[in-house]
C-alpha positions as a LaTeX table, in Angstrom:
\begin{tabular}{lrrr}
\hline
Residue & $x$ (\AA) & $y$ (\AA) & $z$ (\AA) \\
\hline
Unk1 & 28.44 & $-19.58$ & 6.02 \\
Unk2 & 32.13 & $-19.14$ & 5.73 \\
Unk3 & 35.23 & $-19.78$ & 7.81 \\
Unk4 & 38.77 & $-18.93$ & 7.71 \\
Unk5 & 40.82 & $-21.36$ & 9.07 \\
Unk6 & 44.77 & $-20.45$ & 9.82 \\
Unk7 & 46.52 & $-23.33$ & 10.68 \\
Unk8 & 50.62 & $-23.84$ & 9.74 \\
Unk9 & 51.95 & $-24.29$ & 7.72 \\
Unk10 & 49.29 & $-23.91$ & 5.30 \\
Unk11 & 46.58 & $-21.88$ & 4.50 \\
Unk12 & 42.88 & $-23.49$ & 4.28 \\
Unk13 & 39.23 & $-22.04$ & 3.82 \\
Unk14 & 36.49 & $-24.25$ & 4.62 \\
Unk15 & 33.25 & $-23.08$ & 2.79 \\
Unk16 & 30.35 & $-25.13$ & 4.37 \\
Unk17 & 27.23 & $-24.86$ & 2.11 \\
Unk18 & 23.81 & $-26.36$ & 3.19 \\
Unk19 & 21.44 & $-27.36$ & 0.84 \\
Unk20 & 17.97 & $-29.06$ & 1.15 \\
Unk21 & 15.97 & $-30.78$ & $-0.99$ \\
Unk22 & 12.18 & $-30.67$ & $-0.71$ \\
Unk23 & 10.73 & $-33.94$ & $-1.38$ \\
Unk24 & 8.27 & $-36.90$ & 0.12 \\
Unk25 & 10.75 & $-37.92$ & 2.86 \\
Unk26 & 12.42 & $-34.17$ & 2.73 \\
Unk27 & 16.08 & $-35.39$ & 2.74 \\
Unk28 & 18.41 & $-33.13$ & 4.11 \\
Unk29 & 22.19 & $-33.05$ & 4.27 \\
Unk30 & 25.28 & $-30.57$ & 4.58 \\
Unk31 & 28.62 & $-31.00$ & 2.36 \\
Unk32 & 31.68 & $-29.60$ & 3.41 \\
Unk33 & 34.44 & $-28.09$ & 0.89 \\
Unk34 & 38.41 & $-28.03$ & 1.65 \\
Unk35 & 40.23 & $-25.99$ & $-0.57$ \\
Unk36 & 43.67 & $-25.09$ & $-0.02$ \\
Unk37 & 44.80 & $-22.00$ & $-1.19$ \\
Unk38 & 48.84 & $-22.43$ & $-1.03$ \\
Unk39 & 51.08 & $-25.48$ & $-1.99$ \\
Unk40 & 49.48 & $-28.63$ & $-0.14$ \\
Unk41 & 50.31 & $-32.20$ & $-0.83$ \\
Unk42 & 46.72 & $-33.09$ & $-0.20$ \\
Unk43 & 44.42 & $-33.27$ & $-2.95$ \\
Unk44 & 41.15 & $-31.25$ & $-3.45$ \\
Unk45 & 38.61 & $-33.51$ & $-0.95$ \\
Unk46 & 34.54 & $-33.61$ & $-1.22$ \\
Unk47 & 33.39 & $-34.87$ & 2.31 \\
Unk48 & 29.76 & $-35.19$ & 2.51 \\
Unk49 & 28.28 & $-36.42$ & 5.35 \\
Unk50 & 24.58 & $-36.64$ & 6.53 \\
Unk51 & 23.38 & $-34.36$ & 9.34 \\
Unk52 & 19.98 & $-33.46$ & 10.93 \\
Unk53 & 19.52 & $-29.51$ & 10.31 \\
Unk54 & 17.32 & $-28.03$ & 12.96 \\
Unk55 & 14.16 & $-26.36$ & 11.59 \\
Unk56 & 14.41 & $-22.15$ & 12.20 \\
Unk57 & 10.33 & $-20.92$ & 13.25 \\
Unk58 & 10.36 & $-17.17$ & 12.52 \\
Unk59 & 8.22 & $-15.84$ & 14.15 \\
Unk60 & 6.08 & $-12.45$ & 13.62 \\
Unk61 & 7.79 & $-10.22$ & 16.31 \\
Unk62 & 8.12 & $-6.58$ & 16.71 \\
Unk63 & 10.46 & $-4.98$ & 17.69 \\
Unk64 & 10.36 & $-1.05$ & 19.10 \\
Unk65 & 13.47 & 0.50 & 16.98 \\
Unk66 & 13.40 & 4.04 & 19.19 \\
Unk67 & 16.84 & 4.49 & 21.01 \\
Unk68 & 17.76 & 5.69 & 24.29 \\
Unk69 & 17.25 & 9.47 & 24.78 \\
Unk70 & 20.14 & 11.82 & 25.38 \\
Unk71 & 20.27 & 13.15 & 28.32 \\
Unk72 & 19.41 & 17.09 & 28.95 \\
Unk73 & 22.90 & 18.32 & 29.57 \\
Unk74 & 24.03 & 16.56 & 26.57 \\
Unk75 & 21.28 & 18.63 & 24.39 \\
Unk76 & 21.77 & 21.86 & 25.98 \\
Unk77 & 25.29 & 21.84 & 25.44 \\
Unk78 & 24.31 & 21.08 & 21.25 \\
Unk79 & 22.10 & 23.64 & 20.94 \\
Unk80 & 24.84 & 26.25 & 22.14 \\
Unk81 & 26.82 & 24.73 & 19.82 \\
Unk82 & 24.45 & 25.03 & 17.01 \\
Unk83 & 23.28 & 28.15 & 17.90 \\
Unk84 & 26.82 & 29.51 & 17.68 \\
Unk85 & 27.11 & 27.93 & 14.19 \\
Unk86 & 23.92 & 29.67 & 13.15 \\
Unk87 & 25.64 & 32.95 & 14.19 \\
Unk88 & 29.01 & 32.41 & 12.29 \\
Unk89 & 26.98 & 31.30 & 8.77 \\
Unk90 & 23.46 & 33.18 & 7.92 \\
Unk91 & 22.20 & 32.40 & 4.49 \\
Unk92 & 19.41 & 34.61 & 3.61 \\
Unk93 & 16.12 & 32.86 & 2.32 \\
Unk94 & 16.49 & 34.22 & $-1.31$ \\
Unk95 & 19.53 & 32.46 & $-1.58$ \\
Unk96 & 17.60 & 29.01 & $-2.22$ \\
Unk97 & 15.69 & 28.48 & $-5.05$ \\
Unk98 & 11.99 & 28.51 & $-4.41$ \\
Unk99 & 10.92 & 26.14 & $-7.90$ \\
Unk100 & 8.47 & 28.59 & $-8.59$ \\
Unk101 & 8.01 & 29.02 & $-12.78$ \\
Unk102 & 8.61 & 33.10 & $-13.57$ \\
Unk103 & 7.68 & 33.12 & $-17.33$ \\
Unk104 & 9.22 & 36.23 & $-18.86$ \\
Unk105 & 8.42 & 36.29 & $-22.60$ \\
Unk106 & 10.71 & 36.43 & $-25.29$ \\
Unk107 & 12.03 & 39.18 & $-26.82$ \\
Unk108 & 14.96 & 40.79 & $-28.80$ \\
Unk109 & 17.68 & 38.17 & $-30.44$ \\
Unk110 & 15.56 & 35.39 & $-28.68$ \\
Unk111 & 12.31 & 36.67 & $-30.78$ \\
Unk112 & 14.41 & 36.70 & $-33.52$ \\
Unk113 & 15.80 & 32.84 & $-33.32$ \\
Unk114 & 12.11 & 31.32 & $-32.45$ \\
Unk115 & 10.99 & 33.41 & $-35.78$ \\
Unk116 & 13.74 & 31.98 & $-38.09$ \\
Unk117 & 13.46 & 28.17 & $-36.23$ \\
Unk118 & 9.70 & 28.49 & $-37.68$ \\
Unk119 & 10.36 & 29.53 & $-41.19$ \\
Unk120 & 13.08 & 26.50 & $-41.76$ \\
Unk121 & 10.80 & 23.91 & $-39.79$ \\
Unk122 & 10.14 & 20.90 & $-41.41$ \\
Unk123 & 6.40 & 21.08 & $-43.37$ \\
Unk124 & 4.87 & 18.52 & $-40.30$ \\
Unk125 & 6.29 & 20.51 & $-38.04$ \\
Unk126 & 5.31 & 23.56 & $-38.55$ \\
Unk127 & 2.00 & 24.96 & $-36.59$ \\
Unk128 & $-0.05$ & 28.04 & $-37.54$ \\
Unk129 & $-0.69$ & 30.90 & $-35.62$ \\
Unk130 & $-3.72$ & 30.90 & $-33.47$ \\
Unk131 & $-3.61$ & 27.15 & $-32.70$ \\
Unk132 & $-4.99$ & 25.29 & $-30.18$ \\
Unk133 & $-2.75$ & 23.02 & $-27.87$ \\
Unk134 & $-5.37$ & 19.71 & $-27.48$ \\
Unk135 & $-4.36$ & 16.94 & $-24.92$ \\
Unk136 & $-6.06$ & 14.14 & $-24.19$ \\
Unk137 & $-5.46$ & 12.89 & $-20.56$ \\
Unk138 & $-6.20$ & 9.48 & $-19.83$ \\
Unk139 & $-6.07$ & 6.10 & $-18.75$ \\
Unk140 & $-2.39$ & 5.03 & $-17.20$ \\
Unk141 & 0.67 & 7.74 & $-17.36$ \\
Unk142 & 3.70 & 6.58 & $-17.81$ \\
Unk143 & 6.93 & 7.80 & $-16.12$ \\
Unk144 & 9.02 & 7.37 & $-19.07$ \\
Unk145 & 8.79 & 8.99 & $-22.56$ \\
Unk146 & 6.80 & 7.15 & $-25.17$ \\
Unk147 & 7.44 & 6.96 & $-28.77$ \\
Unk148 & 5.95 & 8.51 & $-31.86$ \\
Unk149 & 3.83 & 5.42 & $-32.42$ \\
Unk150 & 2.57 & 4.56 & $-28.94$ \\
Unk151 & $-0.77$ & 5.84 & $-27.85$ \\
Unk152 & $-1.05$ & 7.69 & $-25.08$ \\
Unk153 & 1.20 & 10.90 & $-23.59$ \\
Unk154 & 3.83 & 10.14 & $-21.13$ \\
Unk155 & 4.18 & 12.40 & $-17.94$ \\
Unk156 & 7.22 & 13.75 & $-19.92$ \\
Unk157 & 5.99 & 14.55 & $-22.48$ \\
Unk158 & 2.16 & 16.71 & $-21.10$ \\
Unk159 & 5.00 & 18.74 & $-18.71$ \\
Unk160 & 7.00 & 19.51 & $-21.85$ \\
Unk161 & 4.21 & 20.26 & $-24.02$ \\
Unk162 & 2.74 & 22.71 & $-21.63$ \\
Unk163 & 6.06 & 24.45 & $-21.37$ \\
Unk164 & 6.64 & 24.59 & $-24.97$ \\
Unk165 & 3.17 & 25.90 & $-25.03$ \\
Unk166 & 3.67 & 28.83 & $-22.60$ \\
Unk167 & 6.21 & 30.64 & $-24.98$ \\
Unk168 & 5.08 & 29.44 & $-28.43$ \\
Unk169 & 4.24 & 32.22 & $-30.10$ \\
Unk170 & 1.89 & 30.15 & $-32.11$ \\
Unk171 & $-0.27$ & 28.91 & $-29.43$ \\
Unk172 & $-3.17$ & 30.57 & $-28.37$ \\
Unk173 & $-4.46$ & 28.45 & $-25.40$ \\
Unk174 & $-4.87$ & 24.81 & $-23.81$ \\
Unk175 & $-8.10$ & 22.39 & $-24.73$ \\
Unk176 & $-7.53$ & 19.57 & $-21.64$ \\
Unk177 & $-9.68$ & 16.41 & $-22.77$ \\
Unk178 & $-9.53$ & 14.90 & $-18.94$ \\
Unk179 & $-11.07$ & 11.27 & $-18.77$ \\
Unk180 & $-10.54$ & 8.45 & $-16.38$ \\
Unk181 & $-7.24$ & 8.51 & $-14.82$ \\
Unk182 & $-5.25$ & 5.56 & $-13.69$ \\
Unk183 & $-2.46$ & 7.19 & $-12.14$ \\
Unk184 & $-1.38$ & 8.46 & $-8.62$ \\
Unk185 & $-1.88$ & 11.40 & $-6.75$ \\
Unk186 & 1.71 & 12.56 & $-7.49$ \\
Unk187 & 1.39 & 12.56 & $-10.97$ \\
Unk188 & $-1.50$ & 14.61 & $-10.98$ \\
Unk189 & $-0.16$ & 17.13 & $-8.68$ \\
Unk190 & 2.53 & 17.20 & $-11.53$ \\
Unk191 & 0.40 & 17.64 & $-14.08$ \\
Unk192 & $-1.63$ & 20.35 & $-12.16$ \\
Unk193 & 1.43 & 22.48 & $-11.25$ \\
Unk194 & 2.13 & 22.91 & $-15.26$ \\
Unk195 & $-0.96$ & 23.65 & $-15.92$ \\
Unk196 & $-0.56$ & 26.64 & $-13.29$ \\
Unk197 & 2.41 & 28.09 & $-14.81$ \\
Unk198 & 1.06 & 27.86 & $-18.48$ \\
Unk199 & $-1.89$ & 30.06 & $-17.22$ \\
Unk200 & 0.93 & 32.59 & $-16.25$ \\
Unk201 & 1.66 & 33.15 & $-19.51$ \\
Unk202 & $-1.93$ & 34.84 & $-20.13$ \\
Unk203 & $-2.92$ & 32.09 & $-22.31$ \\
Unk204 & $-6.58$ & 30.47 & $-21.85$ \\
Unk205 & $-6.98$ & 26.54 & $-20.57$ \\
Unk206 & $-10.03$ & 24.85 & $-20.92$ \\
Unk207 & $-10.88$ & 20.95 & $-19.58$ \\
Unk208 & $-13.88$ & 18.87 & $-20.76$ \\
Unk209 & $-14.41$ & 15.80 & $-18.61$ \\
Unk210 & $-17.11$ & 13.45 & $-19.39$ \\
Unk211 & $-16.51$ & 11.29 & $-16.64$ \\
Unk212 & $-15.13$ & 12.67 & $-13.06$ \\
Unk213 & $-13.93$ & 11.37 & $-9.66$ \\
Unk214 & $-11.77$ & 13.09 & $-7.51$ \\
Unk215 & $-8.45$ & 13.37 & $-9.55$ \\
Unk216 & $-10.08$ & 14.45 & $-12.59$ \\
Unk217 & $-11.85$ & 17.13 & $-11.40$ \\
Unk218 & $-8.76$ & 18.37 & $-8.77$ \\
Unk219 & $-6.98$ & 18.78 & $-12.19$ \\
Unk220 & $-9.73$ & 19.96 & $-14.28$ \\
Unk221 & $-10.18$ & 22.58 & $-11.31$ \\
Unk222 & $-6.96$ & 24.23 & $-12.09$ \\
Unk223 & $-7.95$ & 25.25 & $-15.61$ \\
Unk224 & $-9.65$ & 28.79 & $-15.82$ \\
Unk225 & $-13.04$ & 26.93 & $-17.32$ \\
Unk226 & $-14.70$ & 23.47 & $-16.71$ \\
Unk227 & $-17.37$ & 22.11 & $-19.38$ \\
Unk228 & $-18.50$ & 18.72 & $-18.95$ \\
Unk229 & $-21.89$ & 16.60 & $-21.51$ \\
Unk230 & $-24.99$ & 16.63 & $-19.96$ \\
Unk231 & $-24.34$ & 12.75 & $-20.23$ \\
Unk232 & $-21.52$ & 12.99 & $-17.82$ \\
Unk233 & $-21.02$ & 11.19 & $-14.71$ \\
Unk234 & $-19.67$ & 12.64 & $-11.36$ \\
Unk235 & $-19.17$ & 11.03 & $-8.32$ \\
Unk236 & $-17.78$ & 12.96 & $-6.06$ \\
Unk237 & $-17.78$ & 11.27 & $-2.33$ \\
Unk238 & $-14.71$ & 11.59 & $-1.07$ \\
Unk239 & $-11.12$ & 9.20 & $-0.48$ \\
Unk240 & $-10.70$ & 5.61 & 0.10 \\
Unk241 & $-8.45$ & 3.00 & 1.20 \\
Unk242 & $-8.59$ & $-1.06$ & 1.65 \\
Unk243 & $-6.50$ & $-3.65$ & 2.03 \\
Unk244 & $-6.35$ & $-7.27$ & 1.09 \\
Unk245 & $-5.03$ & $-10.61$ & 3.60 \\
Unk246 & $-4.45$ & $-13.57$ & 1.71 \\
Unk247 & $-3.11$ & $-15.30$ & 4.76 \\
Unk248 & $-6.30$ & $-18.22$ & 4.00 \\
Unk249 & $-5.99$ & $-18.11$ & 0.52 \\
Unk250 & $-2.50$ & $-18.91$ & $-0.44$ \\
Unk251 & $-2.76$ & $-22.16$ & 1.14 \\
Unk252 & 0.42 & $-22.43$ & 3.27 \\
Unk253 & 1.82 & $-20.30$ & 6.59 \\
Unk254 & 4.36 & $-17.69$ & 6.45 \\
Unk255 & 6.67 & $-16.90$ & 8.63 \\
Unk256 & 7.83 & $-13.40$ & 8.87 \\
Unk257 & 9.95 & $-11.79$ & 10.97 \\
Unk258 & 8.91 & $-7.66$ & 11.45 \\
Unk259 & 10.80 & $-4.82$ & 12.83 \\
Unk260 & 8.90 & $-2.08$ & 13.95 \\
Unk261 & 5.28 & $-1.04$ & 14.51 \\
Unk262 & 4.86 & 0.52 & 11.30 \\
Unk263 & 6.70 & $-1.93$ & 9.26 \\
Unk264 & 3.97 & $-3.45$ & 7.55 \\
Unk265 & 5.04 & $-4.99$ & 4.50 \\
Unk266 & 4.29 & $-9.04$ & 5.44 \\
Unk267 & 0.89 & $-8.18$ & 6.96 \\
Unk268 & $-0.72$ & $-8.92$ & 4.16 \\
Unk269 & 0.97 & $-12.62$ & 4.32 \\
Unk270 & 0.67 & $-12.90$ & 8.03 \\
Unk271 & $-2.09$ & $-11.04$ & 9.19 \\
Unk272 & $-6.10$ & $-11.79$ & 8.95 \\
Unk273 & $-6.83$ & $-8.15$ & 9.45 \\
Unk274 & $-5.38$ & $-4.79$ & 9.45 \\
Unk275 & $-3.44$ & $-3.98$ & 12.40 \\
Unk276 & $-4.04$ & $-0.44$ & 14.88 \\
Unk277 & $-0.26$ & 0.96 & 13.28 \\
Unk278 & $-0.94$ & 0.26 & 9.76 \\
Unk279 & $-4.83$ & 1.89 & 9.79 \\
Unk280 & $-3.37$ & 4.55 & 11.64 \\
Unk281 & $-0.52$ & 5.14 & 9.12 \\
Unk282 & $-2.75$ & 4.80 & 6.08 \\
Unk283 & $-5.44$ & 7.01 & 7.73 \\
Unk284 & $-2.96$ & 9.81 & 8.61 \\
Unk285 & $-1.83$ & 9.95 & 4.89 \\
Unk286 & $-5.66$ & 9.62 & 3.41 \\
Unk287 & $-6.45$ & 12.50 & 5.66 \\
Unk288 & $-3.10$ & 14.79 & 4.14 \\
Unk289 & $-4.41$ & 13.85 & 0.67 \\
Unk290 & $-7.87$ & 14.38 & 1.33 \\
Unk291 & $-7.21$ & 17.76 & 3.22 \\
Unk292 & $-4.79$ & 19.19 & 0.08 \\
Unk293 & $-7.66$ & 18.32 & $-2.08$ \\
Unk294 & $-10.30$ & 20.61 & $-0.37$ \\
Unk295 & $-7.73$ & 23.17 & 0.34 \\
Unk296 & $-7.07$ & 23.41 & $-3.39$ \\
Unk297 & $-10.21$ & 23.07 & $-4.62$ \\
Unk298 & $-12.16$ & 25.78 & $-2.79$ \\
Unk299 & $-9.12$ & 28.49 & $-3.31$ \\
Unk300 & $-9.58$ & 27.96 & $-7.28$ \\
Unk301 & $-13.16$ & 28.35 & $-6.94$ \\
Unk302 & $-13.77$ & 31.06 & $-4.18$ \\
Unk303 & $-15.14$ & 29.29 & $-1.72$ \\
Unk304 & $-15.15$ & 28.32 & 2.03 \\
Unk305 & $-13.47$ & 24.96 & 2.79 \\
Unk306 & $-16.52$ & 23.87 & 4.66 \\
Unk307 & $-18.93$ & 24.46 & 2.30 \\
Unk308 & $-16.78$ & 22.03 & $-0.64$ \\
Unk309 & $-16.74$ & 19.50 & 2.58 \\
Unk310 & $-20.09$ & 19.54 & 3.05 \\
Unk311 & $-21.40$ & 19.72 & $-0.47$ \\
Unk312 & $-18.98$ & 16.58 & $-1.05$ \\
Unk313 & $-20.38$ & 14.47 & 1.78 \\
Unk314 & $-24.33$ & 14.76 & 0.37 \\
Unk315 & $-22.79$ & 12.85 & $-2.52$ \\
Unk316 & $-22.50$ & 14.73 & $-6.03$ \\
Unk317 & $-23.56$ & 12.81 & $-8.74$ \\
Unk318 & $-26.15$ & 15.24 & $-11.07$ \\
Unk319 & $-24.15$ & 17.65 & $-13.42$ \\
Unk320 & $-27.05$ & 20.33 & $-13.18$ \\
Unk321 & $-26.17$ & 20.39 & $-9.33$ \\
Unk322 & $-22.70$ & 20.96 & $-10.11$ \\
Unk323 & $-23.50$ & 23.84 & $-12.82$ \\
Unk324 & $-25.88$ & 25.71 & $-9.65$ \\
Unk325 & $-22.92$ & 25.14 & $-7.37$ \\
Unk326 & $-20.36$ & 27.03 & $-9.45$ \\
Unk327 & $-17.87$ & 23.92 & $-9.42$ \\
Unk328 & $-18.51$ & 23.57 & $-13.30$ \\
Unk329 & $-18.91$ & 26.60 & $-15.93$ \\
Unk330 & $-21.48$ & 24.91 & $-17.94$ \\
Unk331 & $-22.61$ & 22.43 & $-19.64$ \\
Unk332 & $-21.99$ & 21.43 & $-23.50$ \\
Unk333 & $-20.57$ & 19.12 & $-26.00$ \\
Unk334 & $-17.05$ & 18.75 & $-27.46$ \\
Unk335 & $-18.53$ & 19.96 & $-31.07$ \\
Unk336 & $-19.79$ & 22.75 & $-29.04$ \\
Unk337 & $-16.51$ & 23.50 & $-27.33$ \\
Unk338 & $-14.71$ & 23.97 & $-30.18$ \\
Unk339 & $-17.23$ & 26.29 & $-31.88$ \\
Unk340 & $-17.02$ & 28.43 & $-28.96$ \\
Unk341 & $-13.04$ & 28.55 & $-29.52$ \\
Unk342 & $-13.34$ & 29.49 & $-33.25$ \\
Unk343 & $-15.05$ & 32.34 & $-31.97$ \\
Unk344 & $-13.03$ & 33.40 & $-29.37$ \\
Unk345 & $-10.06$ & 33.16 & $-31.80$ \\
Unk346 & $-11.83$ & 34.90 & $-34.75$ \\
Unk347 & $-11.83$ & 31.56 & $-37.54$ \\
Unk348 & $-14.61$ & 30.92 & $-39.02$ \\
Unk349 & $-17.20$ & 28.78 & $-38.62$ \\
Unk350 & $-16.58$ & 26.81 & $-42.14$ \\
Unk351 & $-12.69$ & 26.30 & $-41.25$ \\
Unk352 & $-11.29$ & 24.19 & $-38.47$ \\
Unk353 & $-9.96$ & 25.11 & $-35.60$ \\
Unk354 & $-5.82$ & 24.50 & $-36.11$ \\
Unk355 & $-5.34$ & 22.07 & $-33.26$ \\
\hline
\end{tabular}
């Protein structure tokens, strides 16, 4: 706390600091600071004194943050205003970009770069013709770009590669390795959107997930064919939630002071339970996710959103169900995988696969 004091002839700010010191007989006092600021023939004084500070209880209150409605002459008279605006300035909807990904292949002088950029590439750099993009998604995914050294691919770094990908002349298709993920939901949806615009470019994707929940296979879903070991393990059952109170764990008793229904950041400090506006808050955005999920999921495979629902609520967990049910294109092993790609891209069986 600060005051500014004016008295005359002379200038003076009084900064008043408290400070309290935690201990067996919690002493607590207040010093006071005089500093003059022009030409004063009084020293620079230190005055402490002792003085009983009154203890502040905050307590958990909330507070309903809506403001007073405008009245209904007030909003008529905006909307002719706005409407009038909307008359003088019409943008057309083409006019904004829409973010979709148009690929357009290259051709001409462009052709003629990427061909002369591949005969002057460095010897590790260089990639032969008919390869075989191979990612291996797993684990956590970091936001920011990794180094040569670190294991792992960055979100950076898969969008990149699948762009690169989609007008490399050298690559023939996408081999997704998709394991446990650690990541959220908007990474994934990230990663998923790439995947759809390489698959524009007329180039083949395949996953292979050995172990699947609900993210893995939402992103393995988006490739044009699913294989998965008959030792893999599905489980399939749908989205949830939970929260944790340490409010009789942490051994003391906070106080927190909340604005707003929905504001529920302390709960977790203050509360024993979950209260009405925070389940209804995280239930309303479970449901969004949960709903996007089936919505995707039975447009890439043909089917009716009911029938996903339903077959996801009897609880997946057998591969061979999943195989009968169309959700997986069959079932093999990695070694197996890649045989089938040799022949698909005409190598032989004694030669590897350029990956």
């Amino acid at each position: 706390m600060s005051k500014l004091l004016l008295p005359t002839p002379f200038l003076t700010t009084c900064i008043h600091r408290f400070n309290t010191l935690s201990s067996a007989t919690s002493l607590q006092f207040q010093c006071r600071f005089s500093l003059s600021l022009l030409s004063c023939p009084h020293p620079l004084t230190l005055t402490p004194f002792r003085s009983h500070l009154r203890r502040r209880d905050l307590s958990l209150r909330a507070f309903d943050s809506s403001s007073d409605p405008k009245s209904e002459e007030e909003e008529k008279q905006k909307e002719k205003e706005d409407g009038a605006d909307n008359q003088k300035v019409r943008i057309a909807d083409e006019d904004y970009p829409s973010g979709e990904f148009h690929f357009e292949p290259i051709t001409g002088w462009g052709s003629f770069l990427v061909k002369l950029k591949m005969l002057v590439a460095f010897p590790w750099e260089r990639v032969h013709k008919g390869s075989v993009l191979t990612m291996k998604l797993r684990g956590q995914i970091s936001d920011q770009v990794k180094s040569r050294f670190s294991p792992g691919l960055s979100l950076p770094q898969i969008c990149e590669n699948l762009l690169k990908a989609a007008y490399d002349p050298r690559i023939s298709g996408v081999y997704l390795h998709i394991d446990s993920l650690n990541c959220g939901w908007g990474k994934v949806e990230e990663i998923r959107r790439h995947i759809l615009d390489f698959k524009k470019s007329g180039k083949f994707v395949v996953a292979y997930v050995p172990l699947c929940q609900e993210k893995e296979y939402y992103l393995a879903c988006a490739c044009e064919e699913i294989y998965a070991p008959p030792s893999a393990y599905f489980s399939l059952f749908g989205l949830t939630v939970q929260a944790s109170f340490l409010r009789d764990n942490i051994g003391i008793e906070p106080q927190v002071e909340r604005i707003g229904k929905y504001k529920s950041a302390g709960d977790q400090l203050a509360r024993r339970t979950m209260s009405e506006e925070n389940c209804e808050m995280l239930t309303a955005l479970l449901d969004n996710i949960y709903t996007n999920w089936l919505d995707k999921v039975s447009s890439t495979k043909g089917k009716r959103r009911e029938d996903i629902e339903k077959f996801i609520n009897e609880g997946v967990y057998q591969v061979d169900k999943l195989k009968e049910e169309g959700l997986i294109s069959n079932i093999i092993y990695d070694d197996e995988i890649i045989g089938m790609l040799k022949e698909r891209l005409g190598v032989k069986s004694d030669k590897d696969l350029p990956m």
